Tab-separated table of C-alpha atoms and ligand atoms in Angstrom:
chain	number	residue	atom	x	y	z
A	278	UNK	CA	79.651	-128.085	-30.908
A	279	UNK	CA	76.493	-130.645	-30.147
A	280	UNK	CA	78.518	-132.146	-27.199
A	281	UNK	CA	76.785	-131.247	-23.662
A	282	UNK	CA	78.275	-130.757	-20.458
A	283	UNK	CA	78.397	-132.880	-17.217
A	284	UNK	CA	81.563	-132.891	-15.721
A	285	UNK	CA	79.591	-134.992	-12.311
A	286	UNK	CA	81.607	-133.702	-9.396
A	287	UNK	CA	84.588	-132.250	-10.581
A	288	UNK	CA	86.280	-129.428	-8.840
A	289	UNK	CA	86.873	-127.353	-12.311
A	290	UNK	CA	85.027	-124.422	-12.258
A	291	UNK	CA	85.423	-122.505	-15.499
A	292	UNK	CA	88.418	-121.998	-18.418
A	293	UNK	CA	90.417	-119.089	-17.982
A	294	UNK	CA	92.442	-117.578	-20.468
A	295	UNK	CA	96.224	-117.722	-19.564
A	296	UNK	CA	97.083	-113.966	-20.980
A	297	UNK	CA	93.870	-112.334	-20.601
A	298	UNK	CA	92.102	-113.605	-17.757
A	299	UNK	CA	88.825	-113.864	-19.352
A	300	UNK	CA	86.533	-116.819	-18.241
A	301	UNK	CA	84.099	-119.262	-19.969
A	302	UNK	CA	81.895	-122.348	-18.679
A	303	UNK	CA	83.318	-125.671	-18.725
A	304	UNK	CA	82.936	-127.013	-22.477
A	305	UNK	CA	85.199	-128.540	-25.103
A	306	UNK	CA	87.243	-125.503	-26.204
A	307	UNK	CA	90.486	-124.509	-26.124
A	308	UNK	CA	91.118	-120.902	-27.198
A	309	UNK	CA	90.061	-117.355	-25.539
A	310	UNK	CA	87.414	-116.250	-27.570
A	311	UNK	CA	88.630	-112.500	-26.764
A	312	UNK	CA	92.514	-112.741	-27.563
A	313	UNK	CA	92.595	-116.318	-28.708
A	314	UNK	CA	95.304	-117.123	-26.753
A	315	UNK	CA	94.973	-120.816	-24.593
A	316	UNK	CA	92.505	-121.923	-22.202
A	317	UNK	CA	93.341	-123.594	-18.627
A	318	UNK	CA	91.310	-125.071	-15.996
A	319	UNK	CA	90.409	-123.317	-13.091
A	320	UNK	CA	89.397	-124.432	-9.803
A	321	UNK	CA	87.213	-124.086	-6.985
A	322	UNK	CA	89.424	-123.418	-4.595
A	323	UNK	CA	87.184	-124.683	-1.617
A	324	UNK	CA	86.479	-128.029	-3.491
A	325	UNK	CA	90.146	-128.422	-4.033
A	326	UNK	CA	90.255	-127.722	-0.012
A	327	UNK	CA	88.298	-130.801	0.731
A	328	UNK	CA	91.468	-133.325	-0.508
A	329	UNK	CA	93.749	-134.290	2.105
A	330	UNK	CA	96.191	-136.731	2.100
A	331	UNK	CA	93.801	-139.253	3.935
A	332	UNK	CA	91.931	-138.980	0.629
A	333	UNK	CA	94.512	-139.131	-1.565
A	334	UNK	CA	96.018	-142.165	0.477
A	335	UNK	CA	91.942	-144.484	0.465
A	336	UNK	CA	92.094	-143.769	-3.176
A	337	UNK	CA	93.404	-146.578	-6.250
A	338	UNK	CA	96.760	-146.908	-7.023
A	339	UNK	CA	96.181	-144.691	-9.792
A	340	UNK	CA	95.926	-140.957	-10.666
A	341	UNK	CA	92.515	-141.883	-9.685
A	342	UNK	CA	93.596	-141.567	-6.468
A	343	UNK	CA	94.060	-137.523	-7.556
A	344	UNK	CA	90.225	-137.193	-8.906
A	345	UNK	CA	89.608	-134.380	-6.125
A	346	UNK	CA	92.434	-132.367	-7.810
A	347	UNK	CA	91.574	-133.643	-11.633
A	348	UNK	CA	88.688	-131.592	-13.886
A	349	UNK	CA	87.193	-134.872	-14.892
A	350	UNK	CA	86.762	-138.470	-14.219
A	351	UNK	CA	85.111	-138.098	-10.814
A	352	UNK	CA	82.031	-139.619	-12.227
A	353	UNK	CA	83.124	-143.666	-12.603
A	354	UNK	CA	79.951	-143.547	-14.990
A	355	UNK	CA	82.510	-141.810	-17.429
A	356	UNK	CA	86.051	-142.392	-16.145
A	357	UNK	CA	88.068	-143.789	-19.056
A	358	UNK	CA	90.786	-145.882	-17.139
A	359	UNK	CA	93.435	-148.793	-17.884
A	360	UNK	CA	95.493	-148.353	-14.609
A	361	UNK	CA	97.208	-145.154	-15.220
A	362	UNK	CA	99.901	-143.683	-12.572
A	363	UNK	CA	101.247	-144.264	-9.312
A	364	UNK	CA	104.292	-145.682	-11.457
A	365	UNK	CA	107.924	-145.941	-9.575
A	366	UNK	CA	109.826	-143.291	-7.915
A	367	UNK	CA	112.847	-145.452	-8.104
A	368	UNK	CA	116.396	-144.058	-6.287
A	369	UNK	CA	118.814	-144.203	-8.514
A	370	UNK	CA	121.829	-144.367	-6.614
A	371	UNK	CA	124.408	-145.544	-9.024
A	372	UNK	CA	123.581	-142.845	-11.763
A	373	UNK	CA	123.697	-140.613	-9.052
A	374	UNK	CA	127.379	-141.895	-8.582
A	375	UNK	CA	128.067	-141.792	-12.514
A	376	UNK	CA	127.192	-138.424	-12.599
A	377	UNK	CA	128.442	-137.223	-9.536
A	378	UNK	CA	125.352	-136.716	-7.983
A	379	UNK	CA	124.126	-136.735	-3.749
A	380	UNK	CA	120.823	-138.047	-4.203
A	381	UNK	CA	119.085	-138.447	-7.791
A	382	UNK	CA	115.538	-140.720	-8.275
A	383	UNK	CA	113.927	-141.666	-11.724
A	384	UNK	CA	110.077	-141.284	-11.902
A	385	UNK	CA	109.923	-144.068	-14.172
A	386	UNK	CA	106.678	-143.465	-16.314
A	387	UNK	CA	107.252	-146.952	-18.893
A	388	UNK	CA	105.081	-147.973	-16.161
A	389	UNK	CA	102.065	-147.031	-17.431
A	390	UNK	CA	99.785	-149.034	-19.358
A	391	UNK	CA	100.710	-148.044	-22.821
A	392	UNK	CA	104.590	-147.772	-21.636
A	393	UNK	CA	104.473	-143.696	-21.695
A	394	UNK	CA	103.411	-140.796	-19.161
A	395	UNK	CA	100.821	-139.895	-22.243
A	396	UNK	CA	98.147	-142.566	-19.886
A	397	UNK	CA	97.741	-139.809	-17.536
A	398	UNK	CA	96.863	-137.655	-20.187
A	399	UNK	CA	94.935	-139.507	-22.405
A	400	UNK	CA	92.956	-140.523	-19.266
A	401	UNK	CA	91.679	-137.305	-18.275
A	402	UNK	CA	90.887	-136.335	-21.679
A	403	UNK	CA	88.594	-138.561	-22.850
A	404	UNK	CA	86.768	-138.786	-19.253
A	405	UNK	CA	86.409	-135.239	-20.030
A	406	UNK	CA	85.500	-136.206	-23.833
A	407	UNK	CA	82.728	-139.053	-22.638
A	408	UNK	CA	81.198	-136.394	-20.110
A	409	UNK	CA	80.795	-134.268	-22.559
A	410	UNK	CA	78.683	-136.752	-25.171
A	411	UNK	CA	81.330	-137.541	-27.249
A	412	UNK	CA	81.465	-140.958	-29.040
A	413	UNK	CA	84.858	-140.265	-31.555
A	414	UNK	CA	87.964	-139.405	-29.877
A	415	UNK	CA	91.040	-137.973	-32.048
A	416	UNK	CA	94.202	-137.122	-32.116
A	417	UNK	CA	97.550	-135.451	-33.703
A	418	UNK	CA	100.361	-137.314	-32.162
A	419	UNK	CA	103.879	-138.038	-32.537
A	420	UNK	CA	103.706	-142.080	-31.285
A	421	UNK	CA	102.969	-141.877	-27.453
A	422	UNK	CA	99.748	-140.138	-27.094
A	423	UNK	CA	98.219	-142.447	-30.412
A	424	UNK	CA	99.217	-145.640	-28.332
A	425	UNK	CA	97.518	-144.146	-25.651
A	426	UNK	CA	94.433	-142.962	-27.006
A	427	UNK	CA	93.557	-145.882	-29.605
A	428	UNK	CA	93.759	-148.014	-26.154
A	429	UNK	CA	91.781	-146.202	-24.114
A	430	UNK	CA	89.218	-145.818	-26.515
A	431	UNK	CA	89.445	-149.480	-27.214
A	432	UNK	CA	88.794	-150.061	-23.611
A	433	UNK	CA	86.117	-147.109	-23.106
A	434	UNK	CA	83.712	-147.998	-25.521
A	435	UNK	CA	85.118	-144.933	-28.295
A	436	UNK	CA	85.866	-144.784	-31.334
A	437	UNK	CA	89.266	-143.469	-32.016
A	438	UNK	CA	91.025	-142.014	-35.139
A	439	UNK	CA	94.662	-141.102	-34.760
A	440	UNK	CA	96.599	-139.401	-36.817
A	441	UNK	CA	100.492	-139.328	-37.024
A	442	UNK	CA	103.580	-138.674	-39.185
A	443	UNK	CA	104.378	-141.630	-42.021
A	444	UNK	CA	108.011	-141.764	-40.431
A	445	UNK	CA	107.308	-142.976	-36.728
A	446	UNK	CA	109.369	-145.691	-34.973
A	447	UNK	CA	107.922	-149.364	-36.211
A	448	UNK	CA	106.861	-149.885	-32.641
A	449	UNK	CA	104.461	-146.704	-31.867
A	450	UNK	CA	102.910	-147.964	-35.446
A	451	UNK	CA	102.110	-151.331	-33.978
A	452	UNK	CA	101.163	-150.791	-30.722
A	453	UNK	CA	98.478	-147.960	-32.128
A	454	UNK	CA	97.136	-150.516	-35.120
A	455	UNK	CA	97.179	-153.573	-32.669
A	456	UNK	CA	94.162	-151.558	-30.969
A	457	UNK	CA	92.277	-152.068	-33.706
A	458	UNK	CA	90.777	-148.726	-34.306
A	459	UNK	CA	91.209	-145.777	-37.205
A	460	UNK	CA	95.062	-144.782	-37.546
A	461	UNK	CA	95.684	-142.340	-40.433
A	462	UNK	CA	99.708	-142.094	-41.764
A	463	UNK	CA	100.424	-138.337	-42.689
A	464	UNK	CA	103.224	-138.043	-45.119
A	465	UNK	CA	104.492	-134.892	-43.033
A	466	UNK	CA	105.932	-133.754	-40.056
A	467	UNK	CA	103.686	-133.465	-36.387
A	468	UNK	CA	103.317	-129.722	-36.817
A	469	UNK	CA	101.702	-130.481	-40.476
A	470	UNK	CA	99.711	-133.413	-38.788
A	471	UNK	CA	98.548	-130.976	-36.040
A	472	UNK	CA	97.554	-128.397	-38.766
A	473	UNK	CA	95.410	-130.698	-40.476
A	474	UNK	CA	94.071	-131.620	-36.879
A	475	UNK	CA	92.838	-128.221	-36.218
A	476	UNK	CA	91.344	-128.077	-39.940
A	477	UNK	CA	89.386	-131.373	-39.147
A	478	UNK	CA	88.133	-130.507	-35.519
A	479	UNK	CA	86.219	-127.103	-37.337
A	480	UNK	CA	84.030	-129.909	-39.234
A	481	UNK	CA	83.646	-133.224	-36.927
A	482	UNK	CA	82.579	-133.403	-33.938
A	483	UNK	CA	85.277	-135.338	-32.275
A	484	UNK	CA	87.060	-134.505	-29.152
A	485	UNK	CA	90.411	-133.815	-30.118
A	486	UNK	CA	92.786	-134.371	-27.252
A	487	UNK	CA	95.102	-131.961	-28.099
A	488	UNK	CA	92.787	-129.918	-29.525
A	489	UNK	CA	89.186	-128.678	-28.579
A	490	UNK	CA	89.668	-130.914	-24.873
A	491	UNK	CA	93.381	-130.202	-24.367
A	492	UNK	CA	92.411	-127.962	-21.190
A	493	UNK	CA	91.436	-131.044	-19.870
A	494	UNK	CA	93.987	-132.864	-20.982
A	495	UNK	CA	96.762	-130.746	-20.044
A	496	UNK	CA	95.389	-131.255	-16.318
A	497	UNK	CA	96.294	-135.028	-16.076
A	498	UNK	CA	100.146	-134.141	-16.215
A	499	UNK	CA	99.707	-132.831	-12.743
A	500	UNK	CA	99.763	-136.862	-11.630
A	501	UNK	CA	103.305	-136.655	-12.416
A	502	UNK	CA	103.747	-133.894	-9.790
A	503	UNK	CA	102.019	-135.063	-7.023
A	504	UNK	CA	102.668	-138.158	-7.037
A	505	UNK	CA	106.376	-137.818	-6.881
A	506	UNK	CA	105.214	-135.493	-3.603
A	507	UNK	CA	103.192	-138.143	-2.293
A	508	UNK	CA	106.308	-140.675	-2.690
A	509	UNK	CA	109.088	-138.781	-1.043
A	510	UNK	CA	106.443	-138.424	1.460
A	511	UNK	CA	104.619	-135.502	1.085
A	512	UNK	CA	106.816	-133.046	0.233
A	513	UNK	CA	108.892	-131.398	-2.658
A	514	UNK	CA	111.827	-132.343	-4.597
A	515	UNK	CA	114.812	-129.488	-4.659
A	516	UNK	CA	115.372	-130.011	-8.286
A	517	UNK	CA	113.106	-131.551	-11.119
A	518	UNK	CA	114.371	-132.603	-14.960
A	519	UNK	CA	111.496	-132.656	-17.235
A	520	UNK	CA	111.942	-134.068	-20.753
A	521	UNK	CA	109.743	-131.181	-23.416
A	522	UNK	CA	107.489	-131.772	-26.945
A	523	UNK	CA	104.711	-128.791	-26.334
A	524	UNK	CA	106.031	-128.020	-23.014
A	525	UNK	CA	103.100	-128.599	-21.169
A	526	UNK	CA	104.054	-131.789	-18.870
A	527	UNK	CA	106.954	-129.075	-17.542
A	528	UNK	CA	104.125	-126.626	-16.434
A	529	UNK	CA	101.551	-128.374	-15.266
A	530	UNK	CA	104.166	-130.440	-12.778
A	531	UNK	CA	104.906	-126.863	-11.398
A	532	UNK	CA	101.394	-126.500	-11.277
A	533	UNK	CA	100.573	-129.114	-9.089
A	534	UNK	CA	103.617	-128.361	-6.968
A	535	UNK	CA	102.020	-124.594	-6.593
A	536	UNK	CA	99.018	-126.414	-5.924
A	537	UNK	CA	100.022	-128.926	-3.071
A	538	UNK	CA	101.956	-126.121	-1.644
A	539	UNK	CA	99.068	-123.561	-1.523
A	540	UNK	CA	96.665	-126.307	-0.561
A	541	UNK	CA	98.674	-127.392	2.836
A	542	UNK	CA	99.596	-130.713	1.333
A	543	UNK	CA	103.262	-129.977	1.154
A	544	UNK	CA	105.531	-127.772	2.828
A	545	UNK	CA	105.931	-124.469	0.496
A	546	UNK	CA	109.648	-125.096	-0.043
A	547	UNK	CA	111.555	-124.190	-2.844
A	548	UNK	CA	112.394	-125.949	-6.218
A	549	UNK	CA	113.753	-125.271	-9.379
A	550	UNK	CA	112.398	-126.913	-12.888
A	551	UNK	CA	114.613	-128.446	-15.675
A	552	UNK	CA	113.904	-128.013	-19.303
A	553	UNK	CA	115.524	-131.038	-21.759
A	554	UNK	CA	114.920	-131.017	-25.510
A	555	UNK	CA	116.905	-132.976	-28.584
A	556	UNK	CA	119.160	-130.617	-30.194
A	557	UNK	CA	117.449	-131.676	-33.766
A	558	UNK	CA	113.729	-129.882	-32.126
A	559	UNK	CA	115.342	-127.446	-29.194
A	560	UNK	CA	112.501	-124.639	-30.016
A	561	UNK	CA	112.095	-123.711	-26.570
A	562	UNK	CA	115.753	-124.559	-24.873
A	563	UNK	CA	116.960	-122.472	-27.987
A	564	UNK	CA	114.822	-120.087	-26.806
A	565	UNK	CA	116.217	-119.928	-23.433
A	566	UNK	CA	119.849	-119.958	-24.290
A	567	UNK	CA	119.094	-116.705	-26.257
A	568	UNK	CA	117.114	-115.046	-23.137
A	569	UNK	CA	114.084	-114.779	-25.745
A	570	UNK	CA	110.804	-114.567	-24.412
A	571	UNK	CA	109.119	-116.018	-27.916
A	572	UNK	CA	109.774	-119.517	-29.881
A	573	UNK	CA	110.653	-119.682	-32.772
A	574	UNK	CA	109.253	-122.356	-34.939
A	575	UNK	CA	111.872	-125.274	-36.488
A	576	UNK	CA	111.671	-127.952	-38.509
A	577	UNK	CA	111.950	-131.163	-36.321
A	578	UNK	CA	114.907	-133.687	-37.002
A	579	UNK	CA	116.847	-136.816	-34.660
A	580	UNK	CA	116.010	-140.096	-33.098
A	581	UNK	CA	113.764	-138.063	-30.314
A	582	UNK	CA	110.777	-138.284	-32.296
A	583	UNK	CA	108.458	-138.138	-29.128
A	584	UNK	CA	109.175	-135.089	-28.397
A	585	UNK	CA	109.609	-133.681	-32.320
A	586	UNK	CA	107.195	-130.735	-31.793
A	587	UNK	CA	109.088	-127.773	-34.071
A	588	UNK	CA	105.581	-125.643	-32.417
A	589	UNK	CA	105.431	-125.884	-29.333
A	590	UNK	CA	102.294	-124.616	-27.983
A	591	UNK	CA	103.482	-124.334	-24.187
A	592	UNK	CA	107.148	-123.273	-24.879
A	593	UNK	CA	106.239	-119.770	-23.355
A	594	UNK	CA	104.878	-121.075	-20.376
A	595	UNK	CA	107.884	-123.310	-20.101
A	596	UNK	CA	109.921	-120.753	-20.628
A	597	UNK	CA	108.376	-118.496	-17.492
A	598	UNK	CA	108.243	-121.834	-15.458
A	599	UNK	CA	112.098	-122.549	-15.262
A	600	UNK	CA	112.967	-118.735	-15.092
A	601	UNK	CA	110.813	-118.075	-12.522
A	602	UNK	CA	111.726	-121.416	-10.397
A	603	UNK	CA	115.311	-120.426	-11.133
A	604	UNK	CA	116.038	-123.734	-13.336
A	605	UNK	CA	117.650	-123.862	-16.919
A	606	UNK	CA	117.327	-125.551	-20.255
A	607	UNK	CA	119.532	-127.699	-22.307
A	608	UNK	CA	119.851	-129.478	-25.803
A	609	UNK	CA	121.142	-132.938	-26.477
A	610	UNK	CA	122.742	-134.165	-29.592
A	611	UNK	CA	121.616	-138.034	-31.525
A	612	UNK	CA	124.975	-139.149	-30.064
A	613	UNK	CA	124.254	-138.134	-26.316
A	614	UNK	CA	121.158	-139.282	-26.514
A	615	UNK	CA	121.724	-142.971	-27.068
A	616	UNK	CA	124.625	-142.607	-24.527
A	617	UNK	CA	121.827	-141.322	-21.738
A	618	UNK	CA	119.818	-144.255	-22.780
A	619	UNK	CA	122.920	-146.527	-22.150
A	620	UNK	CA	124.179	-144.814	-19.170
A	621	UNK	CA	120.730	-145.142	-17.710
A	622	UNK	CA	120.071	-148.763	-18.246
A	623	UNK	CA	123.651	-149.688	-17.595
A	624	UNK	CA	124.064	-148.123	-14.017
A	625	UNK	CA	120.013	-148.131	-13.107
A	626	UNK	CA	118.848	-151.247	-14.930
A	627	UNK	CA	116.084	-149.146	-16.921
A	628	UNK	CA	115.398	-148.896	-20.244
A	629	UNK	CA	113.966	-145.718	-21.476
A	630	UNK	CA	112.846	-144.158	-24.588
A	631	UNK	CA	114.703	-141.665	-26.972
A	632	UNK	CA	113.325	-139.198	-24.430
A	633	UNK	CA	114.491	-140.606	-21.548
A	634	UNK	CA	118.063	-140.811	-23.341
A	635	UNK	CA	117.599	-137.125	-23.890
A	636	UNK	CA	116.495	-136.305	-20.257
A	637	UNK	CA	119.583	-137.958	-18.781
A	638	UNK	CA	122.156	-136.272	-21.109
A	639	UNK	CA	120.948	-133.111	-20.617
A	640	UNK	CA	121.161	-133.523	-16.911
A	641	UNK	CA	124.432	-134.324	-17.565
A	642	UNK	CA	125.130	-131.484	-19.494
A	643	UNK	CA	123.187	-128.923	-16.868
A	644	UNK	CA	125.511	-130.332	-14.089
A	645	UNK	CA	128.732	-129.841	-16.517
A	646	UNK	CA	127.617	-126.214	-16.945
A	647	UNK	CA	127.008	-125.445	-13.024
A	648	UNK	CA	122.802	-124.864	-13.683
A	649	UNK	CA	122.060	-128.459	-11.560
A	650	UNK	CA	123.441	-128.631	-8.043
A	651	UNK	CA	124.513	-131.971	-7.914
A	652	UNK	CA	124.113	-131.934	-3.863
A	653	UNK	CA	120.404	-131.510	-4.119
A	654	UNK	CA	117.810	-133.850	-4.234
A	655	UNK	CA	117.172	-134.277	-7.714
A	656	UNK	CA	114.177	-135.910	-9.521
A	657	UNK	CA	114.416	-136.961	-12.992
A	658	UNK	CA	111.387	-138.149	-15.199
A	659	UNK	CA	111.463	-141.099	-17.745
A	660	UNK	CA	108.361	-140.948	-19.623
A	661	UNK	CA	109.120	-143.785	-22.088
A	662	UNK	CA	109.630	-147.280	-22.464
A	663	UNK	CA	112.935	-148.154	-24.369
A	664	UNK	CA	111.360	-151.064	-26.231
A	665	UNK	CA	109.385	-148.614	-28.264
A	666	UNK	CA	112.555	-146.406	-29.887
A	667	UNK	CA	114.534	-149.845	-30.366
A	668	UNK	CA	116.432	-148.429	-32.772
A	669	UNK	CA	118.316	-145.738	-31.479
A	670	UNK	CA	120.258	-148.427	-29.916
A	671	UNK	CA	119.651	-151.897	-31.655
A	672	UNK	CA	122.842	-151.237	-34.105
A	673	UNK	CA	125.143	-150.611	-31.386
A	674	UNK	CA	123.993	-153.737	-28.584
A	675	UNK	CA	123.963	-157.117	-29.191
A	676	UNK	CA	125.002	-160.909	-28.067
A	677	UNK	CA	128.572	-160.436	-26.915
A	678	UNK	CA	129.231	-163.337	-28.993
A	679	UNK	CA	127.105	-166.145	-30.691
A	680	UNK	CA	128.117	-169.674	-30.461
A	681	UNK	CA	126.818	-173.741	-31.145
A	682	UNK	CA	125.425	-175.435	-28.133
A	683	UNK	CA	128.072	-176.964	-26.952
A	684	UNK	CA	130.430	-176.927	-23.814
A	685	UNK	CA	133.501	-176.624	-25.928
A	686	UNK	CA	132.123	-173.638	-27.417
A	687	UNK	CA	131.342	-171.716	-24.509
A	688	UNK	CA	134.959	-172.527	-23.025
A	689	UNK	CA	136.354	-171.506	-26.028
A	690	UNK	CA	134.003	-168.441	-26.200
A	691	UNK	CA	136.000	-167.191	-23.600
A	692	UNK	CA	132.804	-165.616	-22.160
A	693	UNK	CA	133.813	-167.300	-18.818
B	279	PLP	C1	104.613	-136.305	-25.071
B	279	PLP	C2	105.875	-136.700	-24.395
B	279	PLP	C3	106.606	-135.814	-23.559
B	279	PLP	C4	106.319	-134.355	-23.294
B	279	PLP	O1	105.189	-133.827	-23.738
B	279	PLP	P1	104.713	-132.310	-23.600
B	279	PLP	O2	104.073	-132.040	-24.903
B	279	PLP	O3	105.932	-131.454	-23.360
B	279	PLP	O4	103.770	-132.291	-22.477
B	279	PLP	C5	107.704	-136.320	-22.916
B	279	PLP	N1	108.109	-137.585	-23.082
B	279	PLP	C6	107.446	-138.454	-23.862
B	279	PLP	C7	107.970	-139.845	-23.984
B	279	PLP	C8	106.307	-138.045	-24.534
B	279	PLP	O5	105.666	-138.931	-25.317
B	280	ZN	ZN1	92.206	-114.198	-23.625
């Protein structure tokens, strides 16, 4: 690797191996060189003492307002940003009601730039990837994260070159082209797409964001913890419902919670973490309804093709996250999918992906089965816009009834 390092002012400190413990300096890698298992960031713990939330609060609406907690981006010389974050914490009383719920909010993440939570993400990893000399940015994705990147690359100065499955949603396709940089069509599933990632990383130098910088990477889904602290007013939700593909948004929001706690931010009080997953790619809630401690790999199917990773490289982590936390998993058929999406945009006015349609029925579900409490404060997370997976519900909505412009018409319409 020619890239160099100067993360300017960040609080990271080193990668740490998650099993072994082992540490190496801050550079674009992502595996332990002693047990190859992954690499996270790790912090020094008196920089991360300097953030308060008078900080926090003088910073951008943004998860720029977060840089003292981020590994990268402090440096505006390098910060790749379009506007990510500080997207609505919305109450959502009447799903609340539909559900039979006390007090239920939707952290409603089609607010971000490219319509998905993958901004946060995306942002982080290629101000990580510009620090460290990179000019090509790449990607294995399965529609969000390619939006994401081939914008924020556009944007940054980068040159991009995504790479996703020849069978995603006609809308993730356009909005990645539209950015006018390299997007290559696999004729396979994510998990080949990823495979041929890792292949390709070995021989260019490209940051790879969920590759060779996905340390990094991983780190901006820690926006989506804190700021849902921040906007119930610095403190914790009782009960979180995370939508999974790797599994790594679920762990790094308990992350940040750990971290807000432990930093003085927050009040340490408890909370318990939600797994949701599409029953046609359930690796990891499979996983937990069997009490295994190990994923086994599946071939993704369904309309949730966001979160259609059959190899999930978190789904361990995951896995320890809700046990420990005391949450649970669940699995959500095609059918209740499209019903969360309409149940959420019917009661709440919001539109959400295929993800968000699973997120909501398996809430649904977790409440049936006794897991969610339905008297505690509950956060759920929508981390796509609806006008992206238009087909998982444009054959079953349309005009109630089309008619000539005329009065007589409408009257006899009987839409009055
Ligand atoms: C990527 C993605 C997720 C979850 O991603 P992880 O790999 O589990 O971090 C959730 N929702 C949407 C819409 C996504 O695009
Ligand atoms: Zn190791």
């Amino acid at each position: 690797m020619t890239a160099t390092l100067a993360l300017t002012g960040s609080p990271a400190r080193a990668l740490k191996c998650r099993e072994c413990g082992n540490e190496v300096p801050l550079a674009p890698v992502h595996v332990c060189t002693e047990c190859f298992a992954p690499l996270e960031v790790a912090y020094d713990e008196d920089a991360l003492r300097t953030v308060t939330h008078a900080s926090i609060e003088a910073g951008p609406q943004t998860i720029w307002r977060y840089a003292g907690l981020l590994p990268a981006g402090q440096d505006e010389a390098t910060r790749v940003d379009l506007g990510a974050g500080m997207t609505q914490l919305r109450p959502a009383p009447n799903l609340a009601k539909a559900l039979g719920m006390r007090s239920l909010y939707v952290k409603d993440d089609s607010g971000n730039p490219t319509h998905s939570f993958k901004d946060r993400v995306v942002s982080v990893a290629l101000s990580a990837a510009k620090a460290f000399g990179f000019t090509t940015v790449s990607c294995a994705s399965t529609g969000n994260l390619a939006n994401s990147v081939a914008a924020h690359a556009a944007r940054a100065g980068l040159r991009s070159v995504v790479f996703i499955p020849d069978d995603l949603e006609q809308g993730k396709v356009v909005q990645t082209a539209v950015y006018g940089q390299t997007l290559v069509a696999v004729s396979g599933t994510y998990d080949d797409v990823n495979r041929l990632c890792s292949e390709i990383a070995e021989n260019e130098d490209w940051a790879f964001v969920n590759v060779n910088v996905r340390p990094y990477y991983a780190e901006g889904s820690k926006t989506l913890g804190y700021e849902v602290a921040e906007q119930l007013g610095w403190r914790l939700p009782e009960q979180v419902v995370i939508p999974m593909a790797s599994g790594s948004l679920l762990t790094k929001v308990d992350k940040a919670f750990g971290e807000l706690s432990r930093l003085g931010l927050v009040e340490d009080s408890p909370y318990k973490v939600f797994g949701a997953q599409s029953s046609g790619c359930s690796p990891i809630a499979t996983a937990y309804e069997n009490g295994w401690d190990t994923v086994q790999p599946v071939k993704p199917s369904g309309i949730a093709k966001s979160l259609a990773i059959g190899n999930p490289a978190d789904g361990p982590y995951a896995l320890d996250t809700v046990r420990r936390t005391g949450g649970a998993m669940g699995h959500v058929g095609d059918a209740e999918i499209v019903e969360g999406i309409r149940l959420l945009a019917e009661t709440e006015g919001l539109f959400g992906e295929t993800a968000g349609g699973v997120t909501v029925a398996t809430l649904r579900q977790l409440l049936a089965s006794g897991a969610v409490d339905p008297d505690a404060e509950t956060v759920l997370y929508n981390t796509g816009d609806g006008l992206k997976t238009i087909d998982a519900v444009a054959g079953l909505v349309g005009p109630t009834v089309t008619i000539a412009p005329s009065y007589g018409a409408f009257v006899k319409s009987g839409v009055a």
